[in-house]
mmCIF file of C-alpha atoms in Angstrom:
data_model
loop_
_atom_site.group_PDB
_atom_site.id
_atom_site.type_symbol
_atom_site.label_atom_id
_atom_site.label_comp_id
_atom_site.label_asym_id
_atom_site.label_seq_id
_atom_site.Cartn_x
_atom_site.Cartn_y
_atom_site.Cartn_z
ATOM 1 C CA UNK W 1387 122.672 91.497 117.586
ATOM 2 C CA UNK W 1388 126.091 89.638 117.803
ATOM 3 C CA UNK W 1389 126.779 88.022 114.873
ATOM 4 C CA UNK W 1390 129.947 86.053 116.329
ATOM 5 C CA UNK W 1391 128.359 82.539 117.415
ATOM 6 C CA UNK W 1392 129.771 80.561 119.779
ATOM 7 C CA UNK W 1393 130.213 76.458 121.017
ATOM 8 C CA UNK W 1394 129.781 76.074 124.786
ATOM 9 C CA UNK W 1395 130.191 73.277 127.102
ATOM 10 C CA UNK W 1396 131.835 71.516 123.942
ATOM 11 C CA UNK W 1397 134.722 69.033 124.397
ATOM 12 C CA UNK W 1398 136.994 68.945 121.864
ATOM 13 C CA UNK W 1399 138.014 65.390 120.905
ATOM 14 C CA UNK W 1400 140.258 63.394 118.666
ATOM 15 C CA UNK W 1401 139.014 61.135 117.244
ATOM 16 C CA UNK W 1402 142.193 59.077 116.294
ATOM 17 C CA UNK W 1403 143.660 59.163 119.402
ATOM 18 C CA UNK W 1404 140.747 59.188 121.580
ATOM 19 C CA UNK W 1405 142.254 62.280 123.137
ATOM 20 C CA UNK W 1406 140.536 65.381 123.909
ATOM 21 C CA UNK W 1407 141.619 68.810 125.293
ATOM 22 C CA UNK W 1408 141.932 68.936 128.702
ATOM 23 C CA UNK W 1409 143.593 71.285 131.839
ATOM 24 C CA UNK W 1410 146.972 70.627 132.985
ATOM 25 C CA UNK W 1411 147.489 71.763 136.580
ATOM 26 C CA UNK W 1412 151.592 73.049 137.757
ATOM 27 C CA UNK W 1413 152.553 73.839 140.608
ATOM 28 C CA UNK W 1414 155.661 76.168 139.881
ATOM 29 C CA UNK W 1415 157.975 78.026 142.600
ATOM 30 C CA UNK W 1416 158.189 81.466 141.509
ATOM 31 C CA UNK W 1417 160.018 83.972 142.695
ATOM 32 C CA UNK W 1418 157.896 87.567 144.417
ATOM 33 C CA UNK W 1419 159.409 89.808 145.644
ATOM 34 C CA UNK W 1420 162.091 88.276 147.285
ATOM 35 C CA UNK W 1421 160.282 85.373 148.749
ATOM 36 C CA UNK W 1422 159.553 82.068 147.157
ATOM 37 C CA UNK W 1423 156.149 81.216 146.754
ATOM 38 C CA UNK W 1424 154.637 78.008 144.880
ATOM 39 C CA UNK W 1425 152.438 79.004 142.249
ATOM 40 C CA UNK W 1426 149.562 76.814 140.087
ATOM 41 C CA UNK W 1427 149.445 77.363 136.734
ATOM 42 C CA UNK W 1428 146.780 75.799 134.849
ATOM 43 C CA UNK W 1429 147.942 75.047 130.844
ATOM 44 C CA UNK W 1430 146.642 73.118 127.543
ATOM 45 C CA UNK W 1431 147.090 69.670 127.642
ATOM 46 C CA UNK W 1432 145.436 66.531 125.914
ATOM 47 C CA UNK W 1433 144.021 63.975 127.840
ATOM 48 C CA UNK W 1434 141.876 60.424 126.993
ATOM 49 C CA UNK W 1435 138.237 61.793 126.748
ATOM 50 C CA UNK W 1436 136.660 61.861 129.589
ATOM 51 C CA UNK W 1437 132.713 62.419 129.415
ATOM 52 C CA UNK W 1438 132.217 64.163 132.943
ATOM 53 C CA UNK W 1439 135.489 65.630 133.392
ATOM 54 C CA UNK W 1440 134.683 69.386 133.470
ATOM 55 C CA UNK W 1441 138.272 70.382 132.660
ATOM 56 C CA UNK W 1442 137.708 69.084 129.551
ATOM 57 C CA UNK W 1443 134.596 71.732 128.710
ATOM 58 C CA UNK W 1444 135.370 74.556 126.856
ATOM 59 C CA UNK W 1445 133.775 77.367 124.863
ATOM 60 C CA UNK W 1446 135.106 78.704 121.006
ATOM 61 C CA UNK W 1447 134.189 80.494 118.572
ATOM 62 C CA UNK W 1448 132.292 78.623 115.387
ATOM 63 C CA UNK W 1449 133.884 81.268 112.672
ATOM 64 C CA UNK W 1450 136.278 84.124 112.980
ATOM 65 C CA UNK W 1451 139.208 84.647 115.300
ATOM 66 C CA UNK W 1452 137.885 83.106 118.596
ATOM 67 C CA UNK W 1453 140.077 82.651 122.140
ATOM 68 C CA UNK W 1454 139.593 79.256 124.252
ATOM 69 C CA UNK W 1455 137.490 79.535 127.604
ATOM 70 C CA UNK W 1456 138.109 76.922 130.086
ATOM 71 C CA UNK W 1457 134.685 76.341 131.665
ATOM 72 C CA UNK W 1458 136.340 74.888 135.161
ATOM 73 C CA UNK W 1459 138.747 78.262 135.623
ATOM 74 C CA UNK W 1460 136.122 81.019 133.621
ATOM 75 C CA UNK W 1461 139.609 82.005 132.227
ATOM 76 C CA UNK W 1462 140.839 82.177 128.789
ATOM 77 C CA UNK W 1463 143.974 80.844 127.089
ATOM 78 C CA UNK W 1464 147.182 83.499 126.963
ATOM 79 C CA UNK W 1465 150.860 83.240 125.873
ATOM 80 C CA UNK W 1466 153.009 84.721 128.874
ATOM 81 C CA UNK W 1467 156.220 86.893 128.472
ATOM 82 C CA UNK W 1468 157.807 84.057 128.532
ATOM 83 C CA UNK W 1469 156.381 82.547 125.689
ATOM 84 C CA UNK W 1470 154.153 79.639 127.572
ATOM 85 C CA UNK W 1471 150.597 79.069 127.382
ATOM 86 C CA UNK W 1472 148.432 79.314 130.669
ATOM 87 C CA UNK W 1473 144.685 79.924 132.003
ATOM 88 C CA UNK W 1474 144.846 83.251 133.512
ATOM 89 C CA UNK W 1475 142.396 85.930 134.259
ATOM 90 C CA UNK W 1476 142.687 88.630 131.566
ATOM 91 C CA UNK W 1477 144.644 91.313 133.591
ATOM 92 C CA UNK W 1478 147.611 88.865 134.461
ATOM 93 C CA UNK W 1479 148.809 88.209 131.020
ATOM 94 C CA UNK W 1480 149.642 90.075 128.094
ATOM 95 C CA UNK W 1481 148.122 88.436 125.070
ATOM 96 C CA UNK W 1482 145.402 86.295 124.486
ATOM 97 C CA UNK W 1483 145.979 83.618 121.876
ATOM 98 C CA UNK W 1484 143.191 83.774 118.393
ATOM 99 C CA UNK W 1485 142.361 80.587 116.874
ATOM 100 C CA UNK W 1486 140.634 79.656 114.039
ATOM 101 C CA UNK W 1487 138.926 76.658 112.821
ATOM 102 C CA UNK W 1488 140.881 75.232 109.835
ATOM 103 C CA UNK W 1489 138.947 72.324 107.822
ATOM 104 C CA UNK W 1490 138.620 70.432 110.603
ATOM 105 C CA UNK W 1491 141.675 71.670 112.746
ATOM 106 C CA UNK W 1492 142.429 73.782 115.378
ATOM 107 C CA UNK W 1493 144.747 76.869 113.386
ATOM 108 C CA UNK W 1494 147.483 79.394 115.129
ATOM 109 C CA UNK W 1495 149.687 81.392 113.640
ATOM 110 C CA UNK W 1496 150.564 79.609 110.482
ATOM 111 C CA UNK W 1497 150.744 75.875 112.848
ATOM 112 C CA UNK W 1498 147.483 73.160 113.722
ATOM 113 C CA UNK W 1499 147.127 71.158 116.931
ATOM 114 C CA UNK W 1500 148.337 67.578 116.994
ATOM 115 C CA UNK W 1501 146.606 65.319 118.706
ATOM 116 C CA UNK W 1502 149.003 65.669 121.588
ATOM 117 C CA UNK W 1503 147.751 69.511 122.444
ATOM 118 C CA UNK W 1504 151.312 71.144 120.480
ATOM 119 C CA UNK W 1505 151.373 72.950 117.451
ATOM 120 C CA UNK W 1506 153.138 72.142 114.303
ATOM 121 C CA UNK W 1507 153.590 73.399 111.124
ATOM 122 C CA UNK W 1508 151.132 72.834 108.714
ATOM 123 C CA UNK W 1509 150.492 69.377 107.163
ATOM 124 C CA UNK W 1510 146.808 69.254 106.022
ATOM 125 C CA UNK W 1511 147.716 65.584 104.780
ATOM 126 C CA UNK W 1512 147.791 64.511 108.618
ATOM 127 C CA UNK W 1513 144.908 63.633 109.526
ATOM 128 C CA UNK W 1514 146.229 62.601 112.769
ATOM 129 C CA UNK W 1515 145.162 66.682 113.295
ATOM 130 C CA UNK W 1516 141.313 66.126 113.255
ATOM 131 C CA UNK W 1517 139.857 67.787 115.992
ATOM 132 C CA UNK W 1518 135.972 67.141 116.979
ATOM 133 C CA UNK W 1519 134.055 69.733 118.957
ATOM 134 C CA UNK W 1520 131.311 67.061 120.680
ATOM 135 C CA UNK W 1521 128.105 67.171 123.725
ATOM 136 C CA UNK W 1522 128.425 71.152 122.293
ATOM 137 C CA UNK W 1523 125.431 74.005 122.786
ATOM 138 C CA UNK W 1524 125.451 76.667 120.189
ATOM 139 C CA UNK W 1525 124.700 79.969 121.635
ATOM 140 C CA UNK W 1526 124.740 83.461 120.519
ATOM 141 C CA UNK W 1527 124.765 86.533 122.884
ATOM 142 C CA UNK W 1528 121.695 88.841 122.556
ATOM 143 C CA UNK W 1529 121.886 93.237 122.937
ATOM 144 C CA UNK W 1530 122.116 92.526 126.835
ATOM 145 C CA UNK W 1531 125.472 90.410 126.390
ATOM 146 C CA UNK W 1532 123.041 87.568 127.946
ATOM 147 C CA UNK W 1533 123.699 83.889 125.466
ATOM 148 C CA UNK W 1534 120.822 82.537 123.926
ATOM 149 C CA UNK W 1535 120.916 78.892 123.032
ATOM 150 C CA UNK W 1536 119.619 77.332 119.698
ATOM 151 C CA UNK W 1537 117.427 74.700 120.238
ATOM 152 C CA UNK W 1538 114.880 72.754 118.689
ATOM 153 C CA UNK W 1539 111.086 73.622 119.888
ATOM 154 C CA UNK W 1540 107.960 71.264 118.567
ATOM 155 C CA UNK W 1541 109.752 70.764 115.148
ATOM 156 C CA UNK W 1542 111.154 74.112 114.671
ATOM 157 C CA UNK W 1543 114.828 76.023 115.011
ATOM 158 C CA UNK W 1544 114.440 78.555 118.019
ATOM 159 C CA UNK W 1545 116.554 80.673 119.949
ATOM 160 C CA UNK W 1546 115.818 80.307 123.806
#
């Protein structure tokens, strides 16, 4: 059995700012084989909470390190060779970005995620960087890799 639990279909919300993690679509002109093309990049940002926006739904871990998976694109957040962060299929980008929960904060490489979606040096006295997963399902993959969901059935906690 997989002992790594996940939160799926989550809105990751900052109560103080009213913002949630969201996707930003950016068109950039890139040169490929001496020809310029317009390519759409998907990055992480924060916007006002919208409970129905699929761009604000992510899967993430509960413990240990975890990647941030966009439920809209089906891709994880990666760091490019130039240092930017984009959601992309695994084979196109070099390094996946690992996160951890630490005191209700999203933690990465000694930095905490601020309410504006940028990472800052650790400052636990700053209460504006508290994040709350909302409207999530709690899952754990079975031996075949199929997600099972934690639920309450007839007053008992069960996996379905």
